[in-house]
Amino acid sequence: MDKRNFENLGQKMNLISDLFSRVVFSDVDACQDLIRIILGKNFLVKFVTTQKDITNMQFHSVVLDVLAVTENGTPVHIEFQIEDSDDHLRRVRYCNSSLDTHSLRPG
């Protein structure tokens, strides 16, 4: 890759770009800082995974941008949205319901 292509790539990336956020927020400390900034709560993150694939046999599968688990086992799901043309609330509700379906016990 020549220098011009590398510079162009760097100009297109930002903190919520898929590739960049995948690398940055796979770090537990960086993810913990992000959660504390967004939620204003002092969560202690124990585990984090980026681009978490949740396969759903009956409906649409989802890929979560960031899924963190706090010290008490609470999942924290973070989605980055760049486009304004999507129904963000519906998308997040669907992703969270998929997460609930796969993490909660029956009943």
mmCIF file with all atom_site columns, C-alpha atoms in Angstrom:
data_model
loop_
_atom_site.group_PDB
_atom_site.id
_atom_site.type_symbol
_atom_site.label_atom_id
_atom_site.label_alt_id
_atom_site.label_comp_id
_atom_site.label_asym_id
_atom_site.label_entity_id
_atom_site.label_seq_id
_atom_site.pdbx_PDB_ins_code
_atom_site.Cartn_x
_atom_site.Cartn_y
_atom_site.Cartn_z
_atom_site.occupancy
_atom_site.B_iso_or_equiv
_atom_site.pdbx_formal_charge
_atom_site.auth_seq_id
_atom_site.auth_comp_id
_atom_site.auth_asym_id
_atom_site.auth_atom_id
_atom_site.pdbx_PDB_model_num
ATOM 1   C CA . MET A 1 1   ? 0.000   0.000   0.000  1.00 0.00 ? 1   MET A CA 1
ATOM 2   C CA . ASP A 1 2   ? 1.530   3.307   -0.986 1.00 0.00 ? 2   ASP A CA 1
ATOM 3   C CA . LYS A 1 3   ? 1.565   6.362   1.272  1.00 0.00 ? 3   LYS A CA 1
ATOM 4   C CA . ARG A 1 4   ? -1.387  8.074   -0.494 1.00 0.00 ? 4   ARG A CA 1
ATOM 5   C CA . ASN A 1 5   ? -3.695  5.089   0.015  1.00 0.00 ? 5   ASN A CA 1
ATOM 6   C CA . PHE A 1 6   ? -2.666  4.817   3.654  1.00 0.00 ? 6   PHE A CA 1
ATOM 7   C CA . GLU A 1 7   ? -3.360  8.527   4.235  1.00 0.00 ? 7   GLU A CA 1
ATOM 8   C CA . ASN A 1 8   ? -6.779  8.236   2.555  1.00 0.00 ? 8   ASN A CA 1
ATOM 9   C CA . LEU A 1 9   ? -7.632  5.257   4.731  1.00 0.00 ? 9   LEU A CA 1
ATOM 10  C CA . GLY A 1 10  ? -6.678  7.198   7.845  1.00 0.00 ? 10  GLY A CA 1
ATOM 11  C CA . GLN A 1 11  ? -8.884  10.127  6.830  1.00 0.00 ? 11  GLN A CA 1
ATOM 12  C CA . LYS A 1 12  ? -11.923 7.860   6.454  1.00 0.00 ? 12  LYS A CA 1
ATOM 13  C CA . MET A 1 13  ? -11.527 6.154   9.830  1.00 0.00 ? 13  MET A CA 1
ATOM 14  C CA . ASN A 1 14  ? -12.862 7.495   13.075 1.00 0.00 ? 14  ASN A CA 1
ATOM 15  C CA . LEU A 1 15  ? -13.701 6.028   16.457 1.00 0.00 ? 15  LEU A CA 1
ATOM 16  C CA . ILE A 1 16  ? -16.996 4.548   15.269 1.00 0.00 ? 16  ILE A CA 1
ATOM 17  C CA . SER A 1 17  ? -15.670 3.051   12.038 1.00 0.00 ? 17  SER A CA 1
ATOM 18  C CA . ASP A 1 18  ? -16.151 -0.718  12.133 1.00 0.00 ? 18  ASP A CA 1
ATOM 19  C CA . LEU A 1 19  ? -12.498 -1.675  11.798 1.00 0.00 ? 19  LEU A CA 1
ATOM 20  C CA . PHE A 1 20  ? -11.189 1.009   14.145 1.00 0.00 ? 20  PHE A CA 1
ATOM 21  C CA . SER A 1 21  ? -13.818 0.473   16.870 1.00 0.00 ? 21  SER A CA 1
ATOM 22  C CA . ARG A 1 22  ? -13.297 -3.294  16.676 1.00 0.00 ? 22  ARG A CA 1
ATOM 23  C CA . VAL A 1 23  ? -9.632  -2.849  17.559 1.00 0.00 ? 23  VAL A CA 1
ATOM 24  C CA . VAL A 1 24  ? -9.992  -0.032  20.108 1.00 0.00 ? 24  VAL A CA 1
ATOM 25  C CA . PHE A 1 25  ? -12.931 -1.405  22.081 1.00 0.00 ? 25  PHE A CA 1
ATOM 26  C CA . SER A 1 26  ? -11.647 -4.968  22.241 1.00 0.00 ? 26  SER A CA 1
ATOM 27  C CA . ASP A 1 27  ? -9.432  -3.509  24.967 1.00 0.00 ? 27  ASP A CA 1
ATOM 28  C CA . VAL A 1 28  ? -11.251 -3.875  28.310 1.00 0.00 ? 28  VAL A CA 1
ATOM 29  C CA . ASP A 1 29  ? -9.986  -0.557  29.714 1.00 0.00 ? 29  ASP A CA 1
ATOM 30  C CA . ALA A 1 30  ? -10.985 1.422   26.605 1.00 0.00 ? 30  ALA A CA 1
ATOM 31  C CA . CYS A 1 31  ? -14.421 -0.194  26.592 1.00 0.00 ? 31  CYS A CA 1
ATOM 32  C CA . GLN A 1 32  ? -14.843 0.496   30.303 1.00 0.00 ? 32  GLN A CA 1
ATOM 33  C CA . ASP A 1 33  ? -13.979 4.173   29.756 1.00 0.00 ? 33  ASP A CA 1
ATOM 34  C CA . LEU A 1 34  ? -16.528 4.406   26.920 1.00 0.00 ? 34  LEU A CA 1
ATOM 35  C CA . ILE A 1 35  ? -19.275 2.875   29.081 1.00 0.00 ? 35  ILE A CA 1
ATOM 36  C CA . ARG A 1 36  ? -18.476 5.197   31.965 1.00 0.00 ? 36  ARG A CA 1
ATOM 37  C CA . ILE A 1 37  ? -18.598 8.240   29.646 1.00 0.00 ? 37  ILE A CA 1
ATOM 38  C CA . ILE A 1 38  ? -21.888 7.233   28.005 1.00 0.00 ? 38  ILE A CA 1
ATOM 39  C CA . LEU A 1 39  ? -23.753 5.939   31.044 1.00 0.00 ? 39  LEU A CA 1
ATOM 40  C CA . GLY A 1 40  ? -22.082 8.045   33.725 1.00 0.00 ? 40  GLY A CA 1
ATOM 41  C CA . LYS A 1 41  ? -21.824 5.001   35.956 1.00 0.00 ? 41  LYS A CA 1
ATOM 42  C CA . ASN A 1 42  ? -18.755 3.399   37.461 1.00 0.00 ? 42  ASN A CA 1
ATOM 43  C CA . PHE A 1 43  ? -19.051 -0.057  35.850 1.00 0.00 ? 43  PHE A CA 1
ATOM 44  C CA . LEU A 1 44  ? -16.147 -2.462  36.115 1.00 0.00 ? 44  LEU A CA 1
ATOM 45  C CA . VAL A 1 45  ? -15.894 -4.367  32.829 1.00 0.00 ? 45  VAL A CA 1
ATOM 46  C CA . LYS A 1 46  ? -14.636 -7.941  33.164 1.00 0.00 ? 46  LYS A CA 1
ATOM 47  C CA . PHE A 1 47  ? -14.972 -9.116  29.567 1.00 0.00 ? 47  PHE A CA 1
ATOM 48  C CA . VAL A 1 48  ? -15.556 -7.531  26.173 1.00 0.00 ? 48  VAL A CA 1
ATOM 49  C CA . THR A 1 49  ? -16.094 -8.844  22.671 1.00 0.00 ? 49  THR A CA 1
ATOM 50  C CA . THR A 1 50  ? -16.477 -6.857  19.481 1.00 0.00 ? 50  THR A CA 1
ATOM 51  C CA . GLN A 1 51  ? -18.523 -7.834  16.446 1.00 0.00 ? 51  GLN A CA 1
ATOM 52  C CA . LYS A 1 52  ? -20.412 -10.457 18.483 1.00 0.00 ? 52  LYS A CA 1
ATOM 53  C CA . ASP A 1 53  ? -22.483 -12.621 16.129 1.00 0.00 ? 53  ASP A CA 1
ATOM 54  C CA . ILE A 1 54  ? -25.842 -13.823 17.481 1.00 0.00 ? 54  ILE A CA 1
ATOM 55  C CA . THR A 1 55  ? -27.340 -16.372 15.119 1.00 0.00 ? 55  THR A CA 1
ATOM 56  C CA . ASN A 1 56  ? -31.103 -16.605 15.052 1.00 0.00 ? 56  ASN A CA 1
ATOM 57  C CA . MET A 1 57  ? -32.633 -19.572 13.243 1.00 0.00 ? 57  MET A CA 1
ATOM 58  C CA . GLN A 1 58  ? -36.141 -18.082 12.938 1.00 0.00 ? 58  GLN A CA 1
ATOM 59  C CA . PHE A 1 59  ? -35.491 -14.384 12.322 1.00 0.00 ? 59  PHE A CA 1
ATOM 60  C CA . HIS A 1 60  ? -32.623 -12.077 11.342 1.00 0.00 ? 60  HIS A CA 1
ATOM 61  C CA . SER A 1 61  ? -29.274 -12.750 12.960 1.00 0.00 ? 61  SER A CA 1
ATOM 62  C CA . VAL A 1 62  ? -27.433 -9.756  14.406 1.00 0.00 ? 62  VAL A CA 1
ATOM 63  C CA . VAL A 1 63  ? -23.858 -8.616  14.881 1.00 0.00 ? 63  VAL A CA 1
ATOM 64  C CA . LEU A 1 64  ? -23.363 -6.485  17.983 1.00 0.00 ? 64  LEU A CA 1
ATOM 65  C CA . ASP A 1 65  ? -20.664 -3.815  17.672 1.00 0.00 ? 65  ASP A CA 1
ATOM 66  C CA . VAL A 1 66  ? -19.540 -4.190  21.295 1.00 0.00 ? 66  VAL A CA 1
ATOM 67  C CA . LEU A 1 67  ? -20.759 -6.524  24.018 1.00 0.00 ? 67  LEU A CA 1
ATOM 68  C CA . ALA A 1 68  ? -19.226 -6.025  27.448 1.00 0.00 ? 68  ALA A CA 1
ATOM 69  C CA . VAL A 1 69  ? -19.930 -7.912  30.644 1.00 0.00 ? 69  VAL A CA 1
ATOM 70  C CA . THR A 1 70  ? -19.615 -6.125  33.980 1.00 0.00 ? 70  THR A CA 1
ATOM 71  C CA . GLU A 1 71  ? -18.210 -7.601  37.179 1.00 0.00 ? 71  GLU A CA 1
ATOM 72  C CA . ASN A 1 72  ? -21.703 -8.616  38.328 1.00 0.00 ? 72  ASN A CA 1
ATOM 73  C CA . GLY A 1 73  ? -22.515 -10.321 35.006 1.00 0.00 ? 73  GLY A CA 1
ATOM 74  C CA . THR A 1 74  ? -24.642 -7.534  33.513 1.00 0.00 ? 74  THR A CA 1
ATOM 75  C CA . PRO A 1 75  ? -24.287 -7.337  29.717 1.00 0.00 ? 75  PRO A CA 1
ATOM 76  C CA . VAL A 1 76  ? -23.759 -3.884  28.207 1.00 0.00 ? 76  VAL A CA 1
ATOM 77  C CA . HIS A 1 77  ? -24.457 -3.645  24.485 1.00 0.00 ? 77  HIS A CA 1
ATOM 78  C CA . ILE A 1 78  ? -23.030 -0.724  22.473 1.00 0.00 ? 78  ILE A CA 1
ATOM 79  C CA . GLU A 1 79  ? -24.059 0.020   18.887 1.00 0.00 ? 79  GLU A CA 1
ATOM 80  C CA . PHE A 1 80  ? -22.413 2.682   16.740 1.00 0.00 ? 80  PHE A CA 1
ATOM 81  C CA . GLN A 1 81  ? -24.542 4.326   14.057 1.00 0.00 ? 81  GLN A CA 1
ATOM 82  C CA . ILE A 1 82  ? -23.163 6.528   11.323 1.00 0.00 ? 82  ILE A CA 1
ATOM 83  C CA . GLU A 1 83  ? -26.196 6.852   9.053  1.00 0.00 ? 83  GLU A CA 1
ATOM 84  C CA . ASP A 1 84  ? -29.267 8.877   9.951  1.00 0.00 ? 84  ASP A CA 1
ATOM 85  C CA . SER A 1 85  ? -31.444 6.975   7.483  1.00 0.00 ? 85  SER A CA 1
ATOM 86  C CA . ASP A 1 86  ? -31.914 3.913   9.702  1.00 0.00 ? 86  ASP A CA 1
ATOM 87  C CA . ASP A 1 87  ? -34.546 3.414   12.404 1.00 0.00 ? 87  ASP A CA 1
ATOM 88  C CA . HIS A 1 88  ? -32.012 3.288   15.240 1.00 0.00 ? 88  HIS A CA 1
ATOM 89  C CA . LEU A 1 89  ? -34.433 2.665   18.088 1.00 0.00 ? 89  LEU A CA 1
ATOM 90  C CA . ARG A 1 90  ? -36.002 -0.306  16.347 1.00 0.00 ? 90  ARG A CA 1
ATOM 91  C CA . ARG A 1 91  ? -32.577 -1.694  15.457 1.00 0.00 ? 91  ARG A CA 1
ATOM 92  C CA . VAL A 1 92  ? -31.273 -1.437  19.031 1.00 0.00 ? 92  VAL A CA 1
ATOM 93  C CA . ARG A 1 93  ? -34.470 -2.972  20.436 1.00 0.00 ? 93  ARG A CA 1
ATOM 94  C CA . TYR A 1 94  ? -34.125 -5.897  18.013 1.00 0.00 ? 94  TYR A CA 1
ATOM 95  C CA . CYS A 1 95  ? -30.445 -6.396  18.876 1.00 0.00 ? 95  CYS A CA 1
ATOM 96  C CA . ASN A 1 96  ? -31.190 -6.276  22.612 1.00 0.00 ? 96  ASN A CA 1
ATOM 97  C CA . SER A 1 97  ? -34.079 -8.718  22.258 1.00 0.00 ? 97  SER A CA 1
ATOM 98  C CA . SER A 1 98  ? -31.751 -11.115 20.424 1.00 0.00 ? 98  SER A CA 1
ATOM 99  C CA . LEU A 1 99  ? -29.236 -10.730 23.240 1.00 0.00 ? 99  LEU A CA 1
ATOM 100 C CA . ASP A 1 100 ? -31.966 -11.398 25.828 1.00 0.00 ? 100 ASP A CA 1
ATOM 101 C CA . THR A 1 101 ? -33.184 -14.456 23.949 1.00 0.00 ? 101 THR A CA 1
ATOM 102 C CA . HIS A 1 102 ? -29.720 -15.981 23.942 1.00 0.00 ? 102 HIS A CA 1
ATOM 103 C CA . SER A 1 103 ? -28.628 -15.041 27.455 1.00 0.00 ? 103 SER A CA 1
ATOM 104 C CA . LEU A 1 104 ? -31.694 -15.400 29.690 1.00 0.00 ? 104 LEU A CA 1
ATOM 105 C CA . ARG A 1 105 ? -32.753 -18.704 31.139 1.00 0.00 ? 105 ARG A CA 1
ATOM 106 C CA . PRO A 1 106 ? -36.138 -20.156 30.082 1.00 0.00 ? 106 PRO A CA 1
ATOM 107 C CA . GLY A 1 107 ? -39.110 -19.003 32.121 1.00 0.00 ? 107 GLY A CA 1
#
